[in-house]
PDB file of C-alpha atoms in Angstrom:
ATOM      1  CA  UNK A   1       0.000   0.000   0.000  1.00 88.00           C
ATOM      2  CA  UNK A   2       1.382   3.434  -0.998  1.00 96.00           C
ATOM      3  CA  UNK A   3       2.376   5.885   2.024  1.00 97.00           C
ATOM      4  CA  UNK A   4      -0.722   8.033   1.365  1.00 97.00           C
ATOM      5  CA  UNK A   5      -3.253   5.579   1.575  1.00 98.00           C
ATOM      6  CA  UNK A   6      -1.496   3.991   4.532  1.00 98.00           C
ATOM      7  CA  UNK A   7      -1.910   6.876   6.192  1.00 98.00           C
ATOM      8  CA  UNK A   8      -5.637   7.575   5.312  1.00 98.00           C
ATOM      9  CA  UNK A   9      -6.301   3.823   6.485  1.00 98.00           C
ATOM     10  CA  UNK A  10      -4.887   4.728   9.971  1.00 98.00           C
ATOM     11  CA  UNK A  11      -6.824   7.696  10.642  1.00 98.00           C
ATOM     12  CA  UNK A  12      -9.742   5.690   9.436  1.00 98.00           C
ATOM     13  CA  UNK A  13      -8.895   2.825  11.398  1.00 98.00           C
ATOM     14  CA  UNK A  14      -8.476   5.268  14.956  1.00 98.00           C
ATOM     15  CA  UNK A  15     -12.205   6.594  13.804  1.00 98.00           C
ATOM     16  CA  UNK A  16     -13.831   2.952  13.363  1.00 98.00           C
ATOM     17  CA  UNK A  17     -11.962   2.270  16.506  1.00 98.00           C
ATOM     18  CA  UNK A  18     -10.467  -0.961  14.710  1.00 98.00           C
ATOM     19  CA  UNK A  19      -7.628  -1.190  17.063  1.00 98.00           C
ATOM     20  CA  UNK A  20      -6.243  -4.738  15.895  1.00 98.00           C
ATOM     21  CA  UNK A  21      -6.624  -2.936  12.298  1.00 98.00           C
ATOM     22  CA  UNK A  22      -4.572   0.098  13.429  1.00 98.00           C
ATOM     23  CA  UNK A  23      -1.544  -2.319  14.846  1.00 98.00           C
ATOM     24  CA  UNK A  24      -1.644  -4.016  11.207  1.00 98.00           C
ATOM     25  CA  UNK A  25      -0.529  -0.776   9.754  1.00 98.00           C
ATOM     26  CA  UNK A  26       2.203  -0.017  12.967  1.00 98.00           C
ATOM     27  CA  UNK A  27       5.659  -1.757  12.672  1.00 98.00           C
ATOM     28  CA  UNK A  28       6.874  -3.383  16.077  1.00 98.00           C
ATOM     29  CA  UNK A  29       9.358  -1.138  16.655  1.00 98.00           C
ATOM     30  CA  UNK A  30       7.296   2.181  15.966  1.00 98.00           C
ATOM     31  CA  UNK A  31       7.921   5.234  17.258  1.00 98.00           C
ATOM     32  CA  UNK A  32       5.802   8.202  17.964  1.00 98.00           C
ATOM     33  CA  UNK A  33       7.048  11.406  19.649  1.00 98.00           C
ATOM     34  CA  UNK A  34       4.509  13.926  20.556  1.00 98.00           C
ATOM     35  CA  UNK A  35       6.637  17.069  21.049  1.00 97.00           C
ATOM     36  CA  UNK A  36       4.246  19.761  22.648  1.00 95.00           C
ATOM     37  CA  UNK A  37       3.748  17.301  25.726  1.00 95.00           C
ATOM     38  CA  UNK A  38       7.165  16.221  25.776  1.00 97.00           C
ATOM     39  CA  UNK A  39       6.410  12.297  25.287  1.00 98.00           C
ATOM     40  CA  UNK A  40       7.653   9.723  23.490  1.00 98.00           C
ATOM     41  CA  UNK A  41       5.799   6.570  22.538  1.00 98.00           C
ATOM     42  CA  UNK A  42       7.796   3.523  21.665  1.00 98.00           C
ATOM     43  CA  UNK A  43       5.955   0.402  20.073  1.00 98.00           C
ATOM     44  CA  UNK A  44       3.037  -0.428  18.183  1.00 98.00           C
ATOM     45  CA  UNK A  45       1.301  -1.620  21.554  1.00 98.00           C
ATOM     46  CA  UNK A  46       1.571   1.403  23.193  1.00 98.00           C
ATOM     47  CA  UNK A  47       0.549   3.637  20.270  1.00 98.00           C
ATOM     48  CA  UNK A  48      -2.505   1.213  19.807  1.00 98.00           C
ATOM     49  CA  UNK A  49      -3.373   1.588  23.919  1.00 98.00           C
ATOM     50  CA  UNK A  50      -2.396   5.479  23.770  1.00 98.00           C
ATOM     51  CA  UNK A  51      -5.306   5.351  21.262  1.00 97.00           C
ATOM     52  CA  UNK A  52      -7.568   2.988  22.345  1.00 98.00           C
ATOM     53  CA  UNK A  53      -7.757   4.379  26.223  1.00 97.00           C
ATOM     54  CA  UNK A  54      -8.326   7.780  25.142  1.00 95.00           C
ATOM     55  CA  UNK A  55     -11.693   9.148  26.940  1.00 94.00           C
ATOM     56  CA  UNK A  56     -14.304   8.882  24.607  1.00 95.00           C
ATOM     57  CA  UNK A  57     -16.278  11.157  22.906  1.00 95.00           C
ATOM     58  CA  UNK A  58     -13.813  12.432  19.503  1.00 97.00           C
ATOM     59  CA  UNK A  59     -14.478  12.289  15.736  1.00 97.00           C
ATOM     60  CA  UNK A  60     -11.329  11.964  13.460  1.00 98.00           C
ATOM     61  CA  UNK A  61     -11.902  14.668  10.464  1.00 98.00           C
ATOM     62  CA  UNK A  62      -9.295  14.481   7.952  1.00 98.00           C
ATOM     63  CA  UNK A  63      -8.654  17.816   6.837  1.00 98.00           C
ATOM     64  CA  UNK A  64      -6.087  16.961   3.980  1.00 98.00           C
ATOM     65  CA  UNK A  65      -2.877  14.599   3.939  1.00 98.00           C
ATOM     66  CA  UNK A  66       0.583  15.154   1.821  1.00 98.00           C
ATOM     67  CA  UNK A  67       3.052  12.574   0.362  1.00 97.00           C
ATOM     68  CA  UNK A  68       6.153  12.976  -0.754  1.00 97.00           C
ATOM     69  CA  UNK A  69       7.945   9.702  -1.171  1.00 97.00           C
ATOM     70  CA  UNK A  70       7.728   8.004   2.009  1.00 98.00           C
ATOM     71  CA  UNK A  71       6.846  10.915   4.462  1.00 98.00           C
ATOM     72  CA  UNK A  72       3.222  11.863   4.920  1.00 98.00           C
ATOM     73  CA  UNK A  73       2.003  14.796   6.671  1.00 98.00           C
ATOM     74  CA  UNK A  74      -1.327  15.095   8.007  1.00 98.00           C
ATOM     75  CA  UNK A  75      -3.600  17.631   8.990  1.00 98.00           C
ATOM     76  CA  UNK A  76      -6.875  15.978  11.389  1.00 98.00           C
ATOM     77  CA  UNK A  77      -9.484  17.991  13.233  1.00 98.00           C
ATOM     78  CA  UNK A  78     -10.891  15.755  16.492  1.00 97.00           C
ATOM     79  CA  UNK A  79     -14.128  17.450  17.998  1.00 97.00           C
ATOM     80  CA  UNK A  80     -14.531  15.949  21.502  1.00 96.00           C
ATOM     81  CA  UNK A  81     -18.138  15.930  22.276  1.00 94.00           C
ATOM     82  CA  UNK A  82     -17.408  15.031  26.102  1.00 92.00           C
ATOM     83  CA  UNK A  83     -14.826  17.647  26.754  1.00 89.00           C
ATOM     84  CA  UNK A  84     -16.264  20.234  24.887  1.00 90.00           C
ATOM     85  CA  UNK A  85     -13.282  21.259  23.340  1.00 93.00           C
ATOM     86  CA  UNK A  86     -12.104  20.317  18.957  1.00 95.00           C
ATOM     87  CA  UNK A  87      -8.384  19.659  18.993  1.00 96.00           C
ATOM     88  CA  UNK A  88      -6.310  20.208  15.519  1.00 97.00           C
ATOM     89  CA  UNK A  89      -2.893  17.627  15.101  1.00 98.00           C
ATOM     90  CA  UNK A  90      -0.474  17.679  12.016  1.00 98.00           C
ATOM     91  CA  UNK A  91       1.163  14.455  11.754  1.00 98.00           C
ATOM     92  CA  UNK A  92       4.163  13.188   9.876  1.00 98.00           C
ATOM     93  CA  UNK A  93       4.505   9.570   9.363  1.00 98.00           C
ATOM     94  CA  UNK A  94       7.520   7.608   7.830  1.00 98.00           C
ATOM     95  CA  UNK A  95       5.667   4.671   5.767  1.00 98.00           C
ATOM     96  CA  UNK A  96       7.754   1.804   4.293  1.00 98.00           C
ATOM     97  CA  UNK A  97       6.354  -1.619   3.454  1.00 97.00           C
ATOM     98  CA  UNK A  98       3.303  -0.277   3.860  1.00 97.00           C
ATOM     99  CA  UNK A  99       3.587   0.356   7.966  1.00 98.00           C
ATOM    100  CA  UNK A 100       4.409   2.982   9.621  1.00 98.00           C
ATOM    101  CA  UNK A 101       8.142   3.086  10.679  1.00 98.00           C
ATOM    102  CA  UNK A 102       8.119   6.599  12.742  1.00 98.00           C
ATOM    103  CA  UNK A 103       5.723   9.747  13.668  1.00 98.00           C
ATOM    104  CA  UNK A 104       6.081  12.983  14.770  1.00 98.00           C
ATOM    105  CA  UNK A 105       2.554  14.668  16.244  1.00 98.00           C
ATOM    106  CA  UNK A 106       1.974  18.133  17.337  1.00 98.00           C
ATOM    107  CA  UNK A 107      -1.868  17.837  19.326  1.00 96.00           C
ATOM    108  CA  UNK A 108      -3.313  21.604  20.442  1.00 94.00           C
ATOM    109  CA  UNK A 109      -6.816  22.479  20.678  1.00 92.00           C
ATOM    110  CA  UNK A 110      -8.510  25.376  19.151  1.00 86.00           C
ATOM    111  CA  UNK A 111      -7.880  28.781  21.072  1.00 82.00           C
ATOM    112  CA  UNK A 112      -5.572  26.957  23.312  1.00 86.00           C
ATOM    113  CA  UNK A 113      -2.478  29.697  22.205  1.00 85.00           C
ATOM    114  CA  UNK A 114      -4.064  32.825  22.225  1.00 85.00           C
ATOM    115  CA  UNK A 115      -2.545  35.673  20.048  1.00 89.00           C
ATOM    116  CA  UNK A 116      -0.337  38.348  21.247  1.00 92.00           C
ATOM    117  CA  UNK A 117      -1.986  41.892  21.670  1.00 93.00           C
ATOM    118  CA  UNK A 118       0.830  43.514  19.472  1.00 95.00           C
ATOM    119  CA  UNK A 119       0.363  41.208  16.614  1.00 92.00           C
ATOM    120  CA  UNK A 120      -3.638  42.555  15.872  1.00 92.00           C
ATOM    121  CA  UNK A 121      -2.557  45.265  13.742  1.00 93.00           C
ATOM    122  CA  UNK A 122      -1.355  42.300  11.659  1.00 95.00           C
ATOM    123  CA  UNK A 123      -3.138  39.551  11.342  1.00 93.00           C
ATOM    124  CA  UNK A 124      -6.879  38.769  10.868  1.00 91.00           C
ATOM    125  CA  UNK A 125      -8.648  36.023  13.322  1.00 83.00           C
ATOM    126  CA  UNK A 126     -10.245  33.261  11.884  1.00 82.00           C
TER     127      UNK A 126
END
């Protein structure tokens, strides 16, 4: 499976909550830093239990996804119904034979990182 689509397949696999499905696409030795929070997840287990123990309550909304050769980037919008809240992540996945080798996430939610007073002469909210 080309990079692209395996990337696709594991945000639609987190969505249908196919968690055996999502660890098909994972190699063993994956590895998934989340830089904002400072973690590190190593292994397809844990990235399948990060997942799968995560409060309930999200939608995955793919909002576009990138290729170029074997790194995909990914931009996903997760409303969480429960927490009242819609986090944004942009992912970049290393695919090779057709699982993903490595990850990089950045997770924020929307209005989380408020804009500087001086900048409003500048810039137009959206």
């Amino acid at each position: 499976m080309e990079p692209m689509k395996v990337a696709r397949e594991l945000w639609d696999r987190v969505q249908a909550r196919d968690w055996v499905g999502l660890g098909e696409l994972l190699a063993d030795d994956l590895v998934v830093d989340w830089p904002v929070s400072g973690e590190r997840i190593v292994g397809r287990e844990n990235y399948v239990a990060v997942n799968a123990e995560y409060p309930e309550g999200w939608t995955i909304n793919v909002l576009r996804i990138v290729a170029d050769g074997d790194v995909v980037a990914c931009e996903v919008e997760v409303p969480h119904e429960t927490l009242g809240a819609i986090f944004r992540v942009a992912s970049f996945w290393t695919v090779r034979g057709g699982q993903v080798v490595d990850g990089r996430e950045y997770w924020t939610s929307l209005g989380s990182d408020p804009s500087p007073e001086w900048r409003a002469a500048y810039v137009q909210r959206i």
